Amino acid sequence: MAVINTEHADTLRLRLREGGTVLVDYGAPWCPPCQTLLPTLEELDEEYGSSVTILKVNCDVLPELAAEAGVMGLPTVIVYNGGQPMEKLVGLRPKSAYQGVLDRFAAANSR
């Protein structure tokens, strides 16, 4: 699988309804920390494979999704499990921070 660029609000809503662990990166192309985060997301996608879905939301194109998620700063990464937001990480974090959150929820889903 690959990091999915969300082009329509329904794409995100459908993925969340499907359940499982979904990491959503709320960012913008003009945001340097958001650009720095992209290679980390691609690495996480390779590491977690089908156990985690990774989506990118461009907050300039889909501001309604950012508002619904309560995004106040970029990048904001929210990990959803079973369609519910479980963890919100605001600002650029080390890869290990994202791994720690994903390990908790992706492991629970694989049992």
N, CA, C and O atoms as a GROMACS GRO file, in nm:
protein
  444
    1MET      N    1   0.085  -0.118   0.000
    1MET     CA    2   0.000   0.000   0.000
    1MET      C    3   0.089   0.124   0.000
    1MET      O    4   0.210   0.113   0.022
    2ALA      N    5   0.033   0.238  -0.024
    2ALA     CA    6   0.110   0.362  -0.023
    2ALA      C    7   0.034   0.467   0.057
    2ALA      O    8  -0.084   0.450   0.088
    3VAL      N    9   0.103   0.575   0.090
    3VAL     CA   10   0.037   0.687   0.157
    3VAL      C   11  -0.067   0.742   0.059
    3VAL      O   12  -0.036   0.770  -0.057
    4ILE      N   13  -0.189   0.756   0.106
    4ILE     CA   14  -0.300   0.796   0.020
    4ILE      C   15  -0.327   0.945   0.036
    4ILE      O   16  -0.351   0.993   0.147
    5ASN      N   17  -0.322   1.018  -0.075
    5ASN     CA   18  -0.360   1.160  -0.073
    5ASN      C   19  -0.512   1.169  -0.082
    5ASN      O   20  -0.572   1.126  -0.180
    6THR      N   21  -0.573   1.225   0.020
    6THR     CA   22  -0.718   1.236   0.026
    6THR      C   23  -0.761   1.356  -0.058
    6THR      O   24  -0.727   1.470  -0.026
    7GLU      N   25  -0.835   1.330  -0.164
    7GLU     CA   26  -0.878   1.438  -0.252
    7GLU      C   27  -1.023   1.478  -0.228
    7GLU      O   28  -1.066   1.585  -0.271
    8HIS      N   29  -1.097   1.392  -0.158
    8HIS     CA   30  -1.238   1.420  -0.128
    8HIS      C   31  -1.265   1.383   0.017
    8HIS      O   32  -1.210   1.285   0.069
    9ALA      N   33  -1.349   1.459   0.082
    9ALA     CA   34  -1.382   1.433   0.222
    9ALA      C   35  -1.439   1.293   0.240
    9ALA      O   36  -1.416   1.228   0.342
   10ASP      N   37  -1.515   1.246   0.141
   10ASP     CA   38  -1.576   1.114   0.151
   10ASP      C   39  -1.472   1.002   0.157
   10ASP      O   40  -1.497   0.897   0.216
   11THR      N   41  -1.356   1.024   0.096
   11THR     CA   42  -1.250   0.923   0.099
   11THR      C   43  -1.208   0.897   0.244
   11THR      O   44  -1.196   0.782   0.286
   12LEU      N   45  -1.185   1.003   0.318
   12LEU     CA   46  -1.146   0.989   0.458
   12LEU      C   47  -1.258   0.926   0.539
   12LEU      O   48  -1.235   0.833   0.616
   13ARG      N   49  -1.376   0.975   0.522
   13ARG     CA   50  -1.490   0.924   0.600
   13ARG      C   51  -1.513   0.775   0.574
   13ARG      O   52  -1.544   0.700   0.666
   14LEU      N   53  -1.498   0.732   0.449
   14LEU     CA   54  -1.514   0.591   0.414
   14LEU      C   55  -1.406   0.506   0.481
   14LEU      O   56  -1.437   0.401   0.538
   15ARG      N   57  -1.282   0.550   0.475
   15ARG     CA   58  -1.172   0.474   0.538
   15ARG      C   59  -1.193   0.461   0.688
   15ARG      O   60  -1.167   0.356   0.746
   16LEU      N   61  -1.241   0.568   0.751
   16LEU     CA   62  -1.264   0.563   0.895
   16LEU      C   63  -1.379   0.468   0.928
   16LEU      O   64  -1.373   0.398   1.029
   17ARG      N   65  -1.482   0.466   0.846
   17ARG     CA   66  -1.595   0.374   0.869
   17ARG      C   67  -1.553   0.228   0.853
   17ARG      O   68  -1.611   0.140   0.915
   18GLU      N   69  -1.453   0.204   0.770
   18GLU     CA   70  -1.405   0.066   0.749
   18GLU      C   71  -1.340   0.010   0.875
   18GLU      O   72  -1.323  -0.112   0.887
   19GLY      N   73  -1.304   0.097   0.968
   19GLY     CA   74  -1.243   0.052   1.093
   19GLY      C   75  -1.094   0.032   1.078
   19GLY      O   76  -1.031   0.082   0.984
   20GLY      N   77  -1.038  -0.042   1.170
   20GLY     CA   78  -0.894  -0.064   1.169
   20GLY      C   79  -0.819   0.059   1.217
   20GLY      O   80  -0.879   0.154   1.267
   21THR      N   81  -0.688   0.057   1.201
   21THR     CA   82  -0.603   0.167   1.243
   21THR      C   83  -0.574   0.254   1.122
   21THR      O   84  -0.524   0.207   1.020
   22VAL      N   85  -0.606   0.384   1.136
   22VAL     CA   86  -0.585   0.480   1.028
   22VAL      C   87  -0.508   0.599   1.084
   22VAL      O   88  -0.551   0.662   1.180
   23LEU      N   89  -0.393   0.629   1.023
   23LEU     CA   90  -0.315   0.747   1.059
   23LEU      C   91  -0.347   0.853   0.955
   23LEU      O   92  -0.332   0.829   0.835
   24VAL      N   93  -0.390   0.971   1.001
   24VAL     CA   94  -0.422   1.080   0.910
   24VAL      C   95  -0.329   1.197   0.940
   24VAL      O   96  -0.322   1.246   1.052
   25ASP      N   97  -0.258   1.239   0.836
   25ASP     CA   98  -0.167   1.353   0.844
   25ASP      C   99  -0.239   1.474   0.785
   25ASP      O  100  -0.265   1.481   0.665
   26TYR      N  101  -0.270   1.570   0.872
   26TYR     CA  102  -0.332   1.695   0.828
   26TYR      C  103  -0.219   1.796   0.809
   26TYR      O  104  -0.151   1.832   0.905
   27GLY      N  105  -0.200   1.841   0.686
   27GLY     CA  106  -0.089   1.932   0.656
   27GLY      C  107  -0.120   2.018   0.535
   27GLY      O  108  -0.234   2.030   0.492
   28ALA      N  109  -0.013   2.078   0.480
   28ALA     CA  110  -0.024   2.162   0.361
   28ALA      C  111   0.109   2.159   0.287
   28ALA      O  112   0.214   2.145   0.349
   29PRO      N  113   0.105   2.173   0.154
   29PRO     CA  114   0.228   2.165   0.076
   29PRO      C  115   0.328   2.277   0.106
   29PRO      O  116   0.449   2.258   0.087
   30TRP      N  117   0.282   2.391   0.153
   30TRP     CA  118   0.371   2.504   0.181
   30TRP      C  119   0.437   2.495   0.319
   30TRP      O  120   0.520   2.579   0.353
   31CYS      N  121   0.402   2.395   0.397
   31CYS     CA  122   0.448   2.380   0.536
   31CYS      C  123   0.577   2.297   0.540
   31CYS      O  124   0.572   2.177   0.514
   32PRO      N  125   0.693   2.359   0.574
   32PRO     CA  126   0.819   2.282   0.577
   32PRO      C  127   0.816   2.160   0.671
   32PRO      O  128   0.865   2.055   0.631
   33PRO      N  129   0.761   2.169   0.793
   33PRO     CA  130   0.756   2.048   0.876
   33PRO      C  131   0.670   1.938   0.813
   33PRO      O  132   0.698   1.819   0.832
   34CYS      N  133   0.566   1.977   0.740
   34CYS     CA  134   0.481   1.878   0.673
   34CYS      C  135   0.560   1.805   0.565
   34CYS      O  136   0.546   1.684   0.547
   35GLN      N  137   0.644   1.879   0.493
   35GLN     CA  138   0.728   1.818   0.390
   35GLN      C  139   0.831   1.725   0.453
   35GLN      O  140   0.862   1.620   0.398
   36THR      N  141   0.883   1.763   0.568
   36THR     CA  142   0.981   1.680   0.639
   36THR      C  143   0.918   1.550   0.687
   36THR      O  144   0.984   1.446   0.694
   37LEU      N  145   0.790   1.555   0.721
   37LEU     CA  146   0.719   1.438   0.773
   37LEU      C  147   0.692   1.332   0.666
   37LEU      O  148   0.684   1.214   0.698
   38LEU      N  149   0.679   1.372   0.541
   38LEU     CA  150   0.640   1.279   0.436
   38LEU      C  151   0.730   1.155   0.426
   38LEU      O  152   0.676   1.045   0.419
   39PRO      N  153   0.863   1.166   0.424
   39PRO     CA  154   0.944   1.044   0.418
   39PRO      C  155   0.922   0.951   0.538
   39PRO      O  156   0.929   0.829   0.524
   40THR      N  157   0.896   1.009   0.655
   40THR     CA  158   0.867   0.927   0.774
   40THR      C  159   0.738   0.850   0.754
   40THR      O  160   0.730   0.732   0.788
   41LEU      N  161   0.635   0.916   0.698
   41LEU     CA  162   0.508   0.847   0.673
   41LEU      C  163   0.526   0.734   0.573
   41LEU      O  164   0.466   0.627   0.588
   42GLU      N  165   0.610   0.757   0.472
   42GLU     CA  166   0.634   0.652   0.373
   42GLU      C  167   0.706   0.533   0.437
   42GLU      O  168   0.677   0.418   0.404
   43GLU      N  169   0.800   0.560   0.527
   43GLU     CA  170   0.868   0.452   0.599
   43GLU      C  171   0.770   0.375   0.687
   43GLU      O  172   0.772   0.252   0.690
   44LEU      N  173   0.682   0.448   0.757
   44LEU     CA  174   0.582   0.383   0.842
   44LEU      C  175   0.489   0.297   0.758
   44LEU      O  176   0.451   0.187   0.800
   45ASP      N  177   0.453   0.346   0.641
   45ASP     CA  178   0.366   0.269   0.553
   45ASP      C  179   0.431   0.138   0.514
   45ASP      O  180   0.366   0.033   0.512
   46GLU      N  181   0.560   0.142   0.484
   46GLU     CA  182   0.633   0.019   0.448
   46GLU      C  183   0.642  -0.076   0.568
   46GLU      O  184   0.626  -0.197   0.552
   47GLU      N  185   0.667  -0.021   0.686
   47GLU     CA  186   0.685  -0.103   0.806
   47GLU      C  187   0.556  -0.169   0.851
   47GLU      O  188   0.556  -0.286   0.891
   48TYR      N  189   0.445  -0.097   0.845
   48TYR     CA  190   0.319  -0.149   0.900
   48TYR      C  191   0.232  -0.216   0.795
   48TYR      O  192   0.140  -0.291   0.829
   49GLY      N  193   0.260  -0.191   0.669
   49GLY     CA  194   0.186  -0.258   0.561
   49GLY      C  195   0.036  -0.245   0.574
   49GLY      O  196  -0.016  -0.136   0.595
   50SER      N  197  -0.032  -0.356   0.560
   50SER     CA  198  -0.179  -0.354   0.559
   50SER      C  199  -0.241  -0.337   0.697
   50SER      O  200  -0.363  -0.323   0.708
   51SER      N  201  -0.161  -0.339   0.804
   51SER     CA  202  -0.219  -0.325   0.938
   51SER      C  203  -0.254  -0.179   0.971
   51SER      O  204  -0.327  -0.153   1.067
   52VAL      N  205  -0.200  -0.084   0.892
   52VAL     CA  206  -0.229   0.058   0.914
   52VAL      C  207  -0.253   0.124   0.778
   52VAL      O  208  -0.178   0.102   0.683
   53THR      N  209  -0.358   0.206   0.770
   53THR     CA  210  -0.383   0.287   0.651
   53THR      C  211  -0.333   0.428   0.682
   53THR      O  212  -0.365   0.484   0.787
   54ILE      N  213  -0.255   0.485   0.590
   54ILE     CA  214  -0.201   0.620   0.611
   54ILE      C  215  -0.259   0.712   0.504
   54ILE      O  216  -0.246   0.687   0.384
   55LEU      N  217  -0.323   0.819   0.550
   55LEU     CA  218  -0.385   0.918   0.462
   55LEU      C  219  -0.325   1.055   0.487
   55LEU      O  220  -0.289   1.088   0.600
   56LYS      N  221  -0.313   1.134   0.381
   56LYS     CA  222  -0.272   1.274   0.391
   56LYS      C  223  -0.391   1.361   0.354
   56LYS      O  224  -0.459   1.336   0.255
   57VAL      N  225  -0.417   1.464   0.436
   57VAL     CA  226  -0.522   1.560   0.407
   57VAL      C  227  -0.457   1.696   0.389
   57VAL      O  228  -0.390   1.746   0.479
   58ASN      N  229  -0.477   1.757   0.272
   58ASN     CA  230  -0.429   1.892   0.246
   58ASN      C  231  -0.532   1.988   0.304
   58ASN      O  232  -0.644   2.000   0.253
   59CYS      N  233  -0.496   2.054   0.411
   59CYS     CA  234  -0.590   2.141   0.484
   59CYS      C  235  -0.633   2.263   0.403
   59CYS      O  236  -0.736   2.323   0.431
   60ASP      N  237  -0.553   2.301   0.302
   60ASP     CA  238  -0.593   2.411   0.214
   60ASP      C  239  -0.704   2.369   0.120
   60ASP      O  240  -0.790   2.449   0.085
   61VAL      N  241  -0.703   2.243   0.078
   61VAL     CA  242  -0.802   2.191  -0.016
   61VAL      C  243  -0.927   2.142   0.056
   61VAL      O  244  -1.039   2.158   0.006
   62LEU      N  245  -0.909   2.081   0.174
   62LEU     CA  246  -1.021   2.024   0.250
   62LEU      C  247  -1.026   2.084   0.391
   62LEU      O  248  -1.009   2.012   0.489
   63PRO      N  249  -1.050   2.214   0.402
   63PRO     CA  250  -1.051   2.277   0.534
   63PRO      C  251  -1.160   2.223   0.626
   63PRO      O  252  -1.148   2.230   0.748
   64GLU      N  253  -1.268   2.170   0.567
   64GLU     CA  254  -1.376   2.116   0.650
   64GLU      C  255  -1.329   1.994   0.729
   64GLU      O  256  -1.372   1.974   0.843
   65LEU      N  257  -1.242   1.913   0.670
   65LEU     CA  258  -1.189   1.797   0.743
   65LEU      C  259  -1.098   1.842   0.856
   65LEU      O  260  -1.102   1.785   0.966
   66ALA      N  261  -1.017   1.944   0.831
   66ALA     CA  262  -0.929   1.996   0.935
   66ALA      C  263  -1.012   2.052   1.050
   66ALA      O  264  -0.979   2.033   1.167
   67ALA      N  265  -1.120   2.123   1.017
   67ALA     CA  266  -1.207   2.181   1.120
   67ALA      C  267  -1.274   2.070   1.201
   67ALA      O  268  -1.280   2.078   1.324
   68GLU      N  269  -1.326   1.968   1.134
   68GLU     CA  270  -1.391   1.856   1.204
   68GLU      C  271  -1.295   1.787   1.301
   68GLU      O  272  -1.336   1.741   1.408
   69ALA      N  273  -1.168   1.781   1.263
   69ALA     CA  274  -1.068   1.713   1.346
   69ALA      C  275  -1.008   1.805   1.451
   69ALA      O  276  -0.928   1.760   1.534
   70GLY      N  277  -1.045   1.932   1.451
   70GLY     CA  278  -0.992   2.025   1.550
   70GLY      C  279  -0.846   2.059   1.527
   70GLY      O  280  -0.772   2.084   1.623
   71VAL      N  281  -0.803   2.061   1.402
   71VAL     CA  282  -0.664   2.091   1.369
   71VAL      C  283  -0.638   2.240   1.391
   71VAL      O  284  -0.706   2.325   1.334
   72MET      N  285  -0.537   2.269   1.474
   72MET     CA  286  -0.502   2.408   1.505
   72MET      C  287  -0.360   2.442   1.460
   72MET      O  288  -0.324   2.560   1.453
   73GLY      N  289  -0.280   2.341   1.431
   73GLY     CA  290  -0.142   2.363   1.387
   73GLY      C  291  -0.102   2.253   1.291
   73GLY      O  292  -0.159   2.144   1.291
   74LEU      N  293  -0.002   2.283   1.208
   74LEU     CA  294   0.043   2.187   1.108
   74LEU      C  295   0.187   2.146   1.134
   74LEU      O  296   0.267   2.229   1.178
   75PRO      N  297   0.221   2.022   1.110
   75PRO     CA  298   0.130   1.913   1.080
   75PRO      C  299   0.061   1.863   1.207
   75PRO      O  300   0.114   1.875   1.317
   76THR      N  301  -0.056   1.808   1.189
   76THR     CA  302  -0.126   1.737   1.296
   76THR      C  303  -0.151   1.595   1.247
   76THR      O  304  -0.208   1.575   1.139
   77VAL      N  305  -0.108   1.499   1.324
   77VAL     CA  306  -0.131   1.358   1.292
   77VAL      C  307  -0.229   1.303   1.394
   77VAL      O  308  -0.208   1.313   1.515
   78ILE      N  309  -0.337   1.245   1.344
   78ILE     CA  310  -0.435   1.182   1.432
   78ILE      C  311  -0.442   1.035   1.395
   78ILE      O  312  -0.456   0.999   1.278
   79VAL      N  313  -0.432   0.950   1.496
   79VAL     CA  314  -0.446   0.806   1.476
   79VAL      C  315  -0.587   0.768   1.521
   79VAL      O  316  -0.627   0.791   1.635
   80TYR      N  317  -0.659   0.708   1.428
   80TYR     CA  318  -0.795   0.662   1.453
   80TYR      C  319  -0.792   0.510   1.466
   80TYR      O  320  -0.715   0.442   1.400
   81ASN      N  321  -0.877   0.459   1.552
   81ASN     CA  322  -0.892   0.315   1.566
   81ASN      C  323  -1.041   0.286   1.573
   81ASN      O  324  -1.111   0.342   1.658
   82GLY      N  325  -1.088   0.200   1.486
   82GLY     CA  326  -1.231   0.172   1.482
   82GLY      C  327  -1.313   0.295   1.450
   82GLY      O  328  -1.428   0.307   1.493
   83GLY      N  329  -1.255   0.388   1.373
   83GLY     CA  330  -1.325   0.509   1.333
   83GLY      C  331  -1.323   0.622   1.435
   83GLY      O  332  -1.374   0.730   1.408
   84GLN      N  333  -1.263   0.598   1.552
   84GLN     CA  334  -1.260   0.698   1.658
   84GLN      C  335  -1.119   0.754   1.674
   84GLN      O  336  -1.021   0.680   1.668
   85PRO      N  337  -1.108   0.886   1.694
   85PRO     CA  338  -0.975   0.943   1.716
   85PRO      C  339  -0.920   0.896   1.851
   85PRO      O  340  -0.986   0.909   1.954
   86MET      N  341  -0.799   0.843   1.849
   86MET     CA  342  -0.739   0.788   1.971
   86MET      C  343  -0.622   0.872   2.021
   86MET      O  344  -0.600   0.882   2.142
   87GLU      N  345  -0.548   0.932   1.929
   87GLU     CA  346  -0.427   1.004   1.968
   87GLU      C  347  -0.403   1.116   1.868
   87GLU      O  348  -0.415   1.095   1.747
   88LYS      N  349  -0.369   1.235   1.918
   88LYS     CA  350  -0.340   1.350   1.833
   88LYS      C  351  -0.199   1.398   1.863
   88LYS      O  352  -0.165   1.427   1.978
   89LEU      N  353  -0.117   1.406   1.758
   89LEU     CA  354   0.021   1.454   1.770
   89LEU      C  355   0.033   1.582   1.688
   89LEU      O  356   0.024   1.578   1.565
   90VAL      N  357   0.054   1.695   1.755
   90VAL     CA  358   0.063   1.823   1.687
   90VAL      C  359   0.209   1.863   1.673
   90VAL      O  360   0.286   1.855   1.769
   91GLY      N  361   0.246   1.905   1.553
   91GLY     CA  362   0.385   1.943   1.527
   91GLY      C  363   0.465   1.821   1.482
   91GLY      O  364   0.421   1.707   1.498
   92LEU      N  365   0.581   1.847   1.428
   92LEU     CA  366   0.668   1.740   1.381
   92LEU      C  367   0.727   1.666   1.501
   92LEU      O  368   0.780   1.728   1.593
   93ARG      N  369   0.717   1.535   1.498
   93ARG     CA  370   0.768   1.450   1.606
   93ARG      C  371   0.869   1.352   1.548
   93ARG      O  372   0.871   1.329   1.427
   94PRO      N  373   0.952   1.293   1.634
   94PRO     CA  374   1.041   1.188   1.584
   94PRO      C  375   0.960   1.066   1.542
   94PRO      O  376   0.849   1.044   1.590
   95LYS      N  377   1.015   0.989   1.453
   95LYS     CA  378   0.948   0.870   1.401
   95LYS      C  379   0.902   0.778   1.514
   95LYS      O  380   0.795   0.718   1.506
   96SER      N  381   0.982   0.768   1.618
   96SER     CA  382   0.949   0.680   1.730
   96SER      C  383   0.816   0.718   1.797
   96SER      O  384   0.747   0.631   1.850
   97ALA      N  385   0.782   0.845   1.796
   97ALA     CA  386   0.654   0.888   1.856
   97ALA      C  387   0.537   0.830   1.778
   97ALA      O  388   0.439   0.783   1.837
   98TYR      N  389   0.546   0.833   1.646
   98TYR     CA  390   0.439   0.776   1.563
   98TYR      C  391   0.436   0.624   1.577
   98TYR      O  392   0.329   0.564   1.582
   99GLN      N  393   0.554   0.563   1.582
   99GLN     CA  394   0.561   0.418   1.598
   99GLN      C  395   0.498   0.373   1.729
   99GLN      O  396   0.428   0.272   1.733
  100GLY      N  397   0.523   0.447   1.836
  100GLY     CA  398   0.468   0.411   1.966
  100GLY      C  399   0.316   0.407   1.965
  100GLY      O  400   0.255   0.316   2.021
  101VAL      N  401   0.256   0.506   1.902
  101VAL     CA  402   0.110   0.511   1.893
  101VAL      C  403   0.059   0.399   1.804
  101VAL      O  404  -0.035   0.328   1.839
  102LEU      N  405   0.121   0.383   1.688
  102LEU     CA  406   0.075   0.279   1.596
  102LEU      C  407   0.091   0.140   1.656
  102LEU      O  408   0.006   0.054   1.635
  103ASP      N  409   0.200   0.117   1.729
  103ASP     CA  410   0.221  -0.014   1.790
  103ASP      C  411   0.107  -0.050   1.884
  103ASP      O  412   0.062  -0.165   1.886
  104ARG      N  413   0.060   0.047   1.960
  104ARG     CA  414  -0.050   0.019   2.054
  104ARG      C  415  -0.177  -0.024   1.983
  104ARG      O  416  -0.243  -0.119   2.025
  105PHE      N  417  -0.212   0.045   1.876
  105PHE     CA  418  -0.342   0.019   1.812
  105PHE      C  419  -0.335  -0.086   1.702
  105PHE      O  420  -0.427  -0.167   1.690
  106ALA      N  421  -0.230  -0.088   1.624
  106ALA     CA  422  -0.218  -0.187   1.517
  106ALA      C  423  -0.204  -0.327   1.577
  106ALA      O  424  -0.260  -0.423   1.524
  107ALA      N  425  -0.130  -0.338   1.686
  107ALA     CA  426  -0.114  -0.470   1.753
  107ALA      C  427  -0.248  -0.519   1.806
  107ALA      O  428  -0.278  -0.638   1.797
  108ALA      N  429  -0.327  -0.428   1.861
  108ALA     CA  430  -0.458  -0.467   1.914
  108ALA      C  431  -0.550  -0.518   1.803
  108ALA      O  432  -0.632  -0.607   1.826
  109ASN      N  433  -0.537  -0.461   1.683
  109ASN     CA  434  -0.623  -0.501   1.572
  109ASN      C  435  -0.581  -0.634   1.512
  109ASN      O  436  -0.662  -0.700   1.448
  110SER      N  437  -0.456  -0.674   1.530
  110SER     CA  438  -0.408  -0.797   1.467
  110SER      C  439  -0.436  -0.922   1.552
  110SER      O  440  -0.407  -1.033   1.510
  111ARG      N  441  -0.490  -0.902   1.670
  111ARG     CA  442  -0.519  -1.017   1.758
  111ARG      C  443  -0.645  -1.088   1.717
  111ARG      O  444  -0.684  -1.186   1.781
   0.00000   0.00000   0.00000
